[in-house]
Every structure is written in C-alpha cells, then in structure tokens.
Amino acid sequence: MEAGALGNPVLRARRSLTDRIGDPLLRGLSGLAAALAVAAMVGIVYEVIQIASPAISAFGIGFVTTNDWNPVTENFGAAPFLYGTAVTSAIALLLAAPLSIAISIYLTELAPARLRRPVATLVDMLAAIPTVILGLWGILVLGPVMHDTIEPALQSAFGFLPIFSGDPSAFGYLTAALILTIMITPIITSVTREVFETVPSDLKEGAYALGATRWEMVREVVLPYSRAGIVGASILGLGRAIGEAIAVAQVIGGATAINVSLFHTGGTMAAQIASQFQGAPGALQKPSLAYLGLILLVFAVVVNVIARLIVQRGKLKDSDTTLTEAEAL
Amino acid sequence: MKAPSGHALLLDRGNLKRRKRVNRVIEVTSTIAALLAVAVLLIVVGSVLLKGLGALSLHFLTTPTGLFGDTSGGISNAIVGSAIMVGLAAVMAIPVGLLVAIYTTEFASPRFGHAVRFVLDILNGVPTIITGIFVFGLMVEGNKQSGFAASVALAIIMLPIVARTAQEVLTLVPANLKEAAHALGIAHWRSTVRITIPTAAGGLLTGALLAVARVAGETAPLILLSSIYGQGVLTEPGEALASIPIFIFQSSESPSPDAHTQAWAAALVLIAFVLVLNVVARAFYARSRKRMGA
Amino acid sequence: MTKRLLTVSVALALAVAVAACGSSSSDSSGGSSSSPLVGAGSTLVAPLMSKWQSDYASKSEETVTYGAIGSGGGIDQITSRSVDFGASDAPLTPEQFEEADGVEQIPWALSGTVPAYNVSGAPSDLKLSGEVLASIYLGEITQWDDPAIAKLNSGASLPSTKITPVYRSDGSGDTYAFTNYLSTVSPDFKSKVGTSTTVKFPTGVGAEKNDGVAAAVSQTDGAIGYVGLAYALSNELSMPLVENSAGEFPEPSVKSVEAAADAVKTIGKDNSISLADLPASAKGAYPISTYTYVIVPLESEKAEALKKFISYAISPAGQEFGPDLDFAPLPKQVVAAGKAAIGQIGS
C-alpha cells in the first residue's frame, strides 16, 4: 500500500505538502513538550523559594541549625527535622543496602532458575505498594509489634546505648525507619540485581576455575564489578527515603524536638510539611515549612545527581536509562 | 552453575573447611534475605487482604463516604474522584511525556537530549510533597482546592516516568526500520508516527501504565490540593474531589476500629488496582522487548 | 487516519497541559452561585457540622462542604481565602485579624475540651487539678503515682506507670482551649509554653487531629491527652475530673459546659468569649469549656449564602442537634451578638 501510494505522483505531491508541515510540527510540538518538562522543574524551584521567602529573610541560613519549632514565639528552625530525616534515612539505608545485596546475590547466583523470575517480580511488587498503605500497616500492625516486642527486645539487649533508652513506643524514629526500609529495599534491589546480571560470565567462570567458592567469586568478581551500581542504587534509595512524606508522617509521631532515643517520636522534613502545611497560620509558619521544602529539594537534587554520576562513571551499561527504568518497574 | 569445589585447593588461601563454612553462611543469609523480602510483601498484602476483605462489599464500592464519623458508607466518591484526577493527569502527562521522548530520541542534538534526560531524572527525584507545594502556590493559594490542581501535580509526577520509559523503548526500535523508511523517502515525522511509535507501542504502554499505577496511590500532594471536599459523588474537577489515598490516610489516623476496617478495605481496592496494573505493564514490557529483539 | 487522530489528540492534550501549567485562573471562575459553600477548620465542631450539613441540605437544597483540618488550618485557609468560611475554637488574635484583612468571627457552638487518660490500674474517676495538668504537660510530674496526684485521689491506688502526655501536632482549637486554661491556672505554664493553636510542649507525644490524639491515648498505657468532649464520649475514653474554681470536680458534660457559659456574660468587641477564667461562684461549671467560632469575610461573593447558613447554625434549628453530640446550646446573649454580627456581612 505504501509503495503504491509513493508511485502515484498526485499522492506524492499531496504528501510532501503535509510533510512540509508535519516535520516542523512534530519537531515543534515535541520541543515544546521538552521545554514544558524543563519549565516544570524550574517552576518547582522558583515557587518553593517564593513561598519560603519570608522565612528565608527572617531566619537566614541560621534556620538550618536552629533547634526550635515554636509557633507561639514564631521561631522556626530546621534542626529537629534535619536530624529526623538524617536518622531515619540512615537507618533505612544501613538496613536496606546489605539486604538488597543479599537478595540480589540470591536472585542471580543461588536461586533455582525456575524461582528467579517469580521471586524477583515479587520483590519488585513490594516497590509498587502505595506508601499510604505502608503507613496504614505501620500504624496498625508494625507499631504495636514495635511497642510490645521489638523495642523491648532491643532494649534488653542493648539498653546501655542511649539510642535504645527510654520507653518503647509504637511511633517514633525507629518505626519510621523500618517503614522506609521496606519502601526502599525493593528499589535498591531491582537496580543491584540488574547490575549483577551484567557481570560477564567468563569472569565468574574464571573465578570458579581458580577454585573459588561461590561467596569468594561474588566477593572477588561480582561486588567489585558492580560497586558503582550498588552505590548509585543505594544513594537513589536514600533519595526516596529522604523525600517520603506520608508513610513517615503516619508513624513518626510528629514531635518537633531532637531526641536521642530511637524509640522517641520525632519528625522529618517531608513529614512535617505533609502534616502541617495545610494548617499553618501566622506569617512565618507556612514560609518556614516551604523553607524546609527548599532544603529537602536541595537534598533530593544533590542525591540524585550524585547517584547518576556514580552510576555513569561505573561500568553499568545503559546506566542512566536502566536506573529510572528499574525504579519505575 | 555449580562451583567446582574440587579445584578449591588451587587457591592457596585459608583452609577449605573454613572457606566452605563462610560460603555456606553467606548463601543462607542471602536466601533468608530474599525470603524476608517476600515475607514482608506477603505480610503487608496479607494484612490488607485479611482485614479488608471482610468490609469489602458492593455496598462499600457503590456508596459514598458517610458524614463525619459515620462509617456505614463506602468509597464510591473516592473511587470516582481518584479516577477523574488520575485520568486527567494521564491525559496531560502521557502525550507530553511521549513527545518529550520523541524530541530527545529523534530531534534533539545528543548534548541537548542528554540535558533533557538529566532534568527528567531530577524531576523524577523531586519529593512529591514538594510538587504539591509547587502546585499549591501555582493554583490553590488564594483560590480553592480542586481536583484539577491535584491532577496537574500527579501529571508532573507521571511525566518523567512516562518520558524516560518511552525514551528507553524508542531507542530500542531497530535502526534498520527507520533507515529503511528514510531510504524510501518517507518524512521523518511520518516514519516516527507510523513506524517508530507503533513498533514501540507495547513498551510505551508499559511506561504509561506504570506511571498511572504510581500516581494512583500518591497521597502527599493531594493533602494540599484536594482534601477538603463535599459529600456525595462529585465529578466537577473545579472542586476538590475525594480520593482513595486521602480516604485511607484520614481513616488510618482515626481511633475508631470501624474506620480502620474501612481503611483496610479501601487499601485492598487500591492495592489490587496498582498490582494488576503492574502485572499487565510487565507483560507488555516483556512482550515488546521480545518483539524488538532486545 | 490513525496518524491524524494521534496528532490531533496529542496537540489537544498538550494544549490542555500548557493551559494547566501556565495559568491558575482556569478554575477560579467557579464562584457561581450554584457552587457549594466551602469551609474548613475546627475538628471540635466537625460532628455538629456534619448534622448541619445534612439537615441544611434537606431544608434549603444548598450544600456545605467542610474539611475538618484543625482550627489553625481554618484560620490559615480563610486568611488566604481558599475557603468561604473558616472555623476555629480559638478566637483570632489581633495580628491574625490584621493578616486576614476584613473578617469577623461569630461564636456558633459551645463545647468543652477534655483531658482523657488511659492508665491501667488507675481509678476510673481520677481527679486532677489545673496545676497538676500543667505540671504534667511541663514534664514536672512524670509518674501516675506522683504525690500531687495521690493527694487529689486520697485512698485510690495509683500505678507507677510513666505518664505519656499526648498533644495535638497540628494547629488546633483544642490546644488553644487547653493551653489557655493551663496558662490561666499556672503562671509557670504561661511563661514556659503560652497559649496558641500550636505550642511547643517540653515533653510528650504529638498526634494529629482529635482522632489522632484519641487513638494515641487509647493505644498507650499511661497516656493522657486532650480532645473535644464529643470525641472523648464517642470513643469511650476515660476522662479525669478536673477541679474548677469553685473547688468542685464536675463531670464533663453538656450541663457543666452550660454552667460555665452561664457564668460569663461579657462578650468581647471581636465577639470572643473566654471561659478559661471562671469566677469561684460558678457552681458546677466545667473548667475547660470553649466556644467555637465561624470566621467569615465581611465581603464576599457568597455573602448571602453565608448569612443564611450561619443564621441557620445559631438558630434553634441548628443548635438543637447540639446536646446529642455533647454541644451545649448557645446562651441568648451570644445568639443576639451573633445575629448582629451576621448583619455586618455584605457583598
């Protein structure tokens, strides 16, 4: 049909007319769309700064280190939430990264071939669970278990550590950190697994030929080969943990002070915005929340840039596509 | 592949027994880790099933949420509201995302294409609550909350997912197909619309479905943009609309066990929708990759 | 054919998207008279509001949308005019009035904020005083068998359970009523914490909304929190008896709230009425009673609809739902002041 149409000179002339419009039109439309995407990013930065500006001019850079959130005196600072974000994300990363590596080792080296795909799919499905449902689960299932079992056990074993002092509580830093762990483990896993799969099999076979055990092979071949991918994936997971608002707001308890005990209630930047932005009267409270948002945005951008740079420097082929794809899938 | 442990002595390192033991420990640990991840999934989904199934009924799906504190209603208003907001977001984000992908793969210079990809990646990493603040400042402040504002925020969240998966798929379209089209003198736009896109259709659909699945459960921006809504089933996007995630969020913070049961049932509806979309998307993805020989 | 369809739909969708991102005015024209009144704020008034909504809709065929987002949110939303009316249990401060520019507040319901506790092994009629409550929330009393509590409950056995004070983490009129009361009875509390819709408590656990506090209290042994009277009763939380200025320990109820309202005759110029500082002559008066207010712009497109709805709310037809939901009816002089204030609303 195509060829027939081409052969007909009349149709050909008509076609070239539409082509003369079609090419620039598609080019223009798609260029406009790309510009729109860039504009959205610029708009986000601009608007957040705009809303935050009264707080930026009132508190300056000292906002970052001010350990206070007092609506009565209208004195606001980010320190309690920076602390909460740092603590919860760090714990989540410390737990999720090794877990993800172990799962990936299982999925690429140990699992029977028939199990690999189903298990990998199940792990990926975990990433698809909406965070509000993880939060619901955190409030009603995990919270009571934390209070009754996990935290008392930690306390009896490591009670001498200040981070395990105080009374067990269903809501707090530790509960939030565990929810974040559940959230980011599948994200990190899907990337590390893909990276592990790219390790050339002749390298692996070489190690085996030298008499390495499976673990020695993994340690000497797979891990070094995938280092960049693992680090990049972990940082990407960190970015997700830092930015999660809802599930954390549901389980962290909403305190506005720094507490050493992980059992204690606290707050993170994202969760604080989620729970207070709508009901923040006064001239400075909403701008201060937007200021928190600005800090969070800077964190998120930096973390993402670093993650992608690391991965791109590494050996992961098709690196930058694989990351987003793996995240999405 | 089995480790040829018979040759282990060739590696002159420690004694074989210890090495085997370490190996065994790691293997068991990895297996446990994988089991743990699967177990957590089963526990979460199991909790939702176990606690939500009892409250799930035709009545629950077809009745709007009751007035304050009344848990005899259902979530029909939330289902309709979510459908409208996610639908609008998809209508905005999917074509734009596809166009962005076409631009970067077909028209842009490699450097500029890379820059756009980079911006998309950053946009993908922006916490959704921040996107909420952006749209709040843009459309809601000094105005009213609206379902439309919420759908714009959801569209912004969808955009990088759609665009990046589309790019990925479009680059997989065999170059010889495009070259053949060019050789026949077919215009670039025509070959894009009639050859590249149809070839990549399965993969493009995957990205779109995944993006929809992702934003269907998105809660944070909706709190700022569409959480003060009226009773009954509302369909006017100019007003704030109910949604399943907000329903779950609000019910989860209630002290009433009845409200918790409703939250579980709503979670079951949401999780079923999201997981089904994911499974379908995966199927399309696998098929389309196979078709393009990747 | 398909390609043309595709191109057209793509162009259309893009146009929609551009319009969406480029302009914020596309949906601001929704101010037509048929659109519902939108209000937001106080969670305390929410149960009563839900009755008003359904009854008013059946009587006038006009719908009212209400978001129980907390009093702080109500003040914030009306200040930015994101809603047609705000609702707050805390009267606006002079600064808030200035910021909100051209609004007035009208008391439209009367209830109480009550402490609620969950302590296994403690008596069900635990007695507390304002000073003790203040010390608990200042972190000075940390155990349920503290001598100060024991003194008020002579003869009762008290467990040594640690006290977990629970407070509202969002902007809340209950926090206002509670801290207003504690600041009245305890100078120490006034200087260290103060009165507002959100304050910085030196100790305790934060929870969102009345629901969140009620949930946190009922899930934590040793917890004490404060919630709207209606929430405490409907969630069957144990309420301690709080000493009033007459030296009695009245049960929190519609009757004792009414007694408190009857003891205060003065209405502020801004229509605010504080029930925190009751005279010793107020027999049977519940000490943490509070009015809750609707905040309306003096000028708005929906002035007529607002006038009609608020008139309904403070009329006997609206107030009659109160007692079942643990709201006391408004005293006559407050209704009169409310009617006068409604007259001020214009378009």
PDB file of N, CA and C in Angstrom, chain B residues 45-83:
ATOM      1  N   VAL B  45       0.559  -7.418  52.167  1.00  0.00           N
ATOM      2  CA  VAL B  45      -0.600  -7.712  51.327  1.00  0.00           C
ATOM      3  C   VAL B  45      -1.584  -8.594  52.088  1.00  0.00           C
ATOM      4  N   GLY B  46      -1.044  -9.537  52.869  1.00  0.00           N
ATOM      5  CA  GLY B  46      -1.889 -10.416  53.669  1.00  0.00           C
ATOM      6  C   GLY B  46      -2.707  -9.639  54.685  1.00  0.00           C
ATOM      7  N   SER B  47      -2.058  -8.672  55.365  1.00  0.00           N
ATOM      8  CA  SER B  47      -2.801  -7.850  56.329  1.00  0.00           C
ATOM      9  C   SER B  47      -3.948  -7.142  55.644  1.00  0.00           C
ATOM     10  N   VAL B  48      -3.631  -6.556  54.475  1.00  0.00           N
ATOM     11  CA  VAL B  48      -4.657  -5.802  53.752  1.00  0.00           C
ATOM     12  C   VAL B  48      -5.804  -6.728  53.360  1.00  0.00           C
ATOM     13  N   LEU B  49      -5.437  -7.905  52.849  1.00  0.00           N
ATOM     14  CA  LEU B  49      -6.465  -8.869  52.438  1.00  0.00           C
ATOM     15  C   LEU B  49      -7.313  -9.310  53.621  1.00  0.00           C
ATOM     16  N   LEU B  50      -6.606  -9.721  54.666  1.00  0.00           N
ATOM     17  CA  LEU B  50      -7.258 -10.296  55.837  1.00  0.00           C
ATOM     18  C   LEU B  50      -8.215  -9.310  56.486  1.00  0.00           C
ATOM     19  N   LYS B  51      -7.725  -8.069  56.627  1.00  0.00           N
ATOM     20  CA  LYS B  51      -8.519  -7.092  57.370  1.00  0.00           C
ATOM     21  C   LYS B  51      -9.478  -6.329  56.478  1.00  0.00           C
ATOM     22  N   GLY B  52      -9.173  -6.304  55.172  1.00  0.00           N
ATOM     23  CA  GLY B  52     -10.015  -5.506  54.302  1.00  0.00           C
ATOM     24  C   GLY B  52     -11.135  -6.286  53.648  1.00  0.00           C
ATOM     25  N   LEU B  53     -10.875  -7.581  53.436  1.00  0.00           N
ATOM     26  CA  LEU B  53     -11.823  -8.384  52.670  1.00  0.00           C
ATOM     27  C   LEU B  53     -13.204  -8.410  53.318  1.00  0.00           C
ATOM     28  N   GLY B  54     -13.215  -8.473  54.641  1.00  0.00           N
ATOM     29  CA  GLY B  54     -14.484  -8.548  55.359  1.00  0.00           C
ATOM     30  C   GLY B  54     -15.378  -7.345  55.108  1.00  0.00           C
ATOM     31  N   ALA B  55     -14.733  -6.167  54.968  1.00  0.00           N
ATOM     32  CA  ALA B  55     -15.527  -4.944  54.819  1.00  0.00           C
ATOM     33  C   ALA B  55     -15.828  -4.631  53.365  1.00  0.00           C
ATOM     34  N   LEU B  56     -15.179  -5.391  52.471  1.00  0.00           N
ATOM     35  CA  LEU B  56     -15.357  -5.106  51.052  1.00  0.00           C
ATOM     36  C   LEU B  56     -16.679  -5.701  50.577  1.00  0.00           C
ATOM     37  N   SER B  57     -17.512  -4.844  50.039  1.00  0.00           N
ATOM     38  CA  SER B  57     -18.808  -5.328  49.558  1.00  0.00           C
ATOM     39  C   SER B  57     -19.251  -4.414  48.434  1.00  0.00           C
ATOM     40  N   LEU B  58     -20.277  -4.820  47.749  1.00  0.00           N
ATOM     41  CA  LEU B  58     -20.809  -3.980  46.694  1.00  0.00           C
ATOM     42  C   LEU B  58     -21.254  -2.640  47.289  1.00  0.00           C
ATOM     43  N   HIS B  59     -21.832  -2.735  48.474  1.00  0.00           N
ATOM     44  CA  HIS B  59     -22.285  -1.524  49.166  1.00  0.00           C
ATOM     45  C   HIS B  59     -21.096  -0.572  49.388  1.00  0.00           C
ATOM     46  N   PHE B  60     -19.980  -1.125  49.830  1.00  0.00           N
ATOM     47  CA  PHE B  60     -18.795  -0.306  50.114  1.00  0.00           C
ATOM     48  C   PHE B  60     -18.301   0.386  48.843  1.00  0.00           C
ATOM     49  N   LEU B  61     -18.382  -0.334  47.713  1.00  0.00           N
ATOM     50  CA  LEU B  61     -17.860   0.216  46.471  1.00  0.00           C
ATOM     51  C   LEU B  61     -18.818   1.199  45.807  1.00  0.00           C
ATOM     52  N   THR B  62     -20.087   1.117  46.169  1.00  0.00           N
ATOM     53  CA  THR B  62     -21.066   1.920  45.425  1.00  0.00           C
ATOM     54  C   THR B  62     -21.745   2.987  46.283  1.00  0.00           C
ATOM     55  N   THR B  63     -21.308   3.139  47.528  1.00  0.00           N
ATOM     56  CA  THR B  63     -21.902   4.141  48.399  1.00  0.00           C
ATOM     57  C   THR B  63     -20.863   5.206  48.717  1.00  0.00           C
ATOM     58  N   PRO B  64     -21.248   6.475  48.687  1.00  0.00           N
ATOM     59  CA  PRO B  64     -20.262   7.494  49.066  1.00  0.00           C
ATOM     60  C   PRO B  64     -19.979   7.484  50.570  1.00  0.00           C
ATOM     61  N   THR B  65     -18.849   8.057  50.930  1.00  0.00           N
ATOM     62  CA  THR B  65     -18.447   8.131  52.323  1.00  0.00           C
ATOM     63  C   THR B  65     -19.511   8.862  53.135  1.00  0.00           C
ATOM     64  N   GLY B  66     -19.786   8.345  54.317  1.00  0.00           N
ATOM     65  CA  GLY B  66     -20.795   8.956  55.169  1.00  0.00           C
ATOM     66  C   GLY B  66     -20.315  10.273  55.742  1.00  0.00           C
ATOM     67  N   LEU B  67     -21.211  10.952  56.422  1.00  0.00           N
ATOM     68  CA  LEU B  67     -20.835  12.197  57.072  1.00  0.00           C
ATOM     69  C   LEU B  67     -19.851  11.897  58.192  1.00  0.00           C
ATOM     70  N   PHE B  68     -19.338  12.987  58.738  1.00  0.00           N
ATOM     71  CA  PHE B  68     -18.283  12.877  59.729  1.00  0.00           C
ATOM     72  C   PHE B  68     -18.530  11.797  60.785  1.00  0.00           C
ATOM     73  N   GLY B  69     -17.599  10.864  60.903  1.00  0.00           N
ATOM     74  CA  GLY B  69     -17.691   9.870  61.956  1.00  0.00           C
ATOM     75  C   GLY B  69     -18.641   8.720  61.643  1.00  0.00           C
ATOM     76  N   ASP B  70     -19.329   8.813  60.522  1.00  0.00           N
ATOM     77  CA  ASP B  70     -20.268   7.762  60.153  1.00  0.00           C
ATOM     78  C   ASP B  70     -19.541   6.760  59.261  1.00  0.00           C
ATOM     79  N   THR B  71     -19.363   5.540  59.756  1.00  0.00           N
ATOM     80  CA  THR B  71     -18.588   4.566  58.997  1.00  0.00           C
ATOM     81  C   THR B  71     -19.474   3.564  58.273  1.00  0.00           C
ATOM     82  N   SER B  72     -20.749   3.909  58.090  1.00  0.00           N
ATOM     83  CA  SER B  72     -21.622   2.963  57.393  1.00  0.00           C
ATOM     84  C   SER B  72     -21.560   3.156  55.876  1.00  0.00           C
ATOM     85  N   GLY B  73     -20.886   4.226  55.433  1.00  0.00           N
ATOM     86  CA  GLY B  73     -20.815   4.496  53.999  1.00  0.00           C
ATOM     87  C   GLY B  73     -19.729   3.689  53.322  1.00  0.00           C
ATOM     88  N   GLY B  74     -19.389   4.101  52.114  1.00  0.00           N
ATOM     89  CA  GLY B  74     -18.369   3.402  51.349  1.00  0.00           C
ATOM     90  C   GLY B  74     -17.398   4.384  50.719  1.00  0.00           C
ATOM     91  N   ILE B  75     -16.885   4.019  49.542  1.00  0.00           N
ATOM     92  CA  ILE B  75     -15.854   4.851  48.931  1.00  0.00           C
ATOM     93  C   ILE B  75     -16.172   5.171  47.473  1.00  0.00           C
ATOM     94  N   SER B  76     -17.440   5.118  47.077  1.00  0.00           N
ATOM     95  CA  SER B  76     -17.709   5.368  45.658  1.00  0.00           C
ATOM     96  C   SER B  76     -17.246   6.762  45.254  1.00  0.00           C
ATOM     97  N   ASN B  77     -17.412   7.749  46.150  1.00  0.00           N
ATOM     98  CA  ASN B  77     -16.960   9.099  45.812  1.00  0.00           C
ATOM     99  C   ASN B  77     -15.440   9.137  45.657  1.00  0.00           C
ATOM    100  N   ALA B  78     -14.735   8.358  46.492  1.00  0.00           N
ATOM    101  CA  ALA B  78     -13.277   8.339  46.405  1.00  0.00           C
ATOM    102  C   ALA B  78     -12.809   7.637  45.133  1.00  0.00           C
ATOM    103  N   ILE B  79     -13.517   6.567  44.757  1.00  0.00           N
ATOM    104  CA  ILE B  79     -13.150   5.857  43.525  1.00  0.00           C
ATOM    105  C   ILE B  79     -13.345   6.778  42.323  1.00  0.00           C
ATOM    106  N   VAL B  80     -14.504   7.449  42.279  1.00  0.00           N
ATOM    107  CA  VAL B  80     -14.780   8.355  41.161  1.00  0.00           C
ATOM    108  C   VAL B  80     -13.773   9.506  41.148  1.00  0.00           C
ATOM    109  N   GLY B  81     -13.526  10.087  42.325  1.00  0.00           N
ATOM    110  CA  GLY B  81     -12.587  11.210  42.400  1.00  0.00           C
ATOM    111  C   GLY B  81     -11.197  10.804  41.958  1.00  0.00           C
ATOM    112  N   SER B  82     -10.719   9.660  42.448  1.00  0.00           N
ATOM    113  CA  SER B  82      -9.400   9.172  42.048  1.00  0.00           C
ATOM    114  C   SER B  82      -9.350   8.949  40.547  1.00  0.00           C
ATOM    115  N   ALA B  83     -10.409   8.342  40.013  1.00  0.00           N
ATOM    116  CA  ALA B  83     -10.432   8.051  38.581  1.00  0.00           C
ATOM    117  C   ALA B  83     -10.346   9.344  37.775  1.00  0.00           C
TER     118      ALA B  83
END
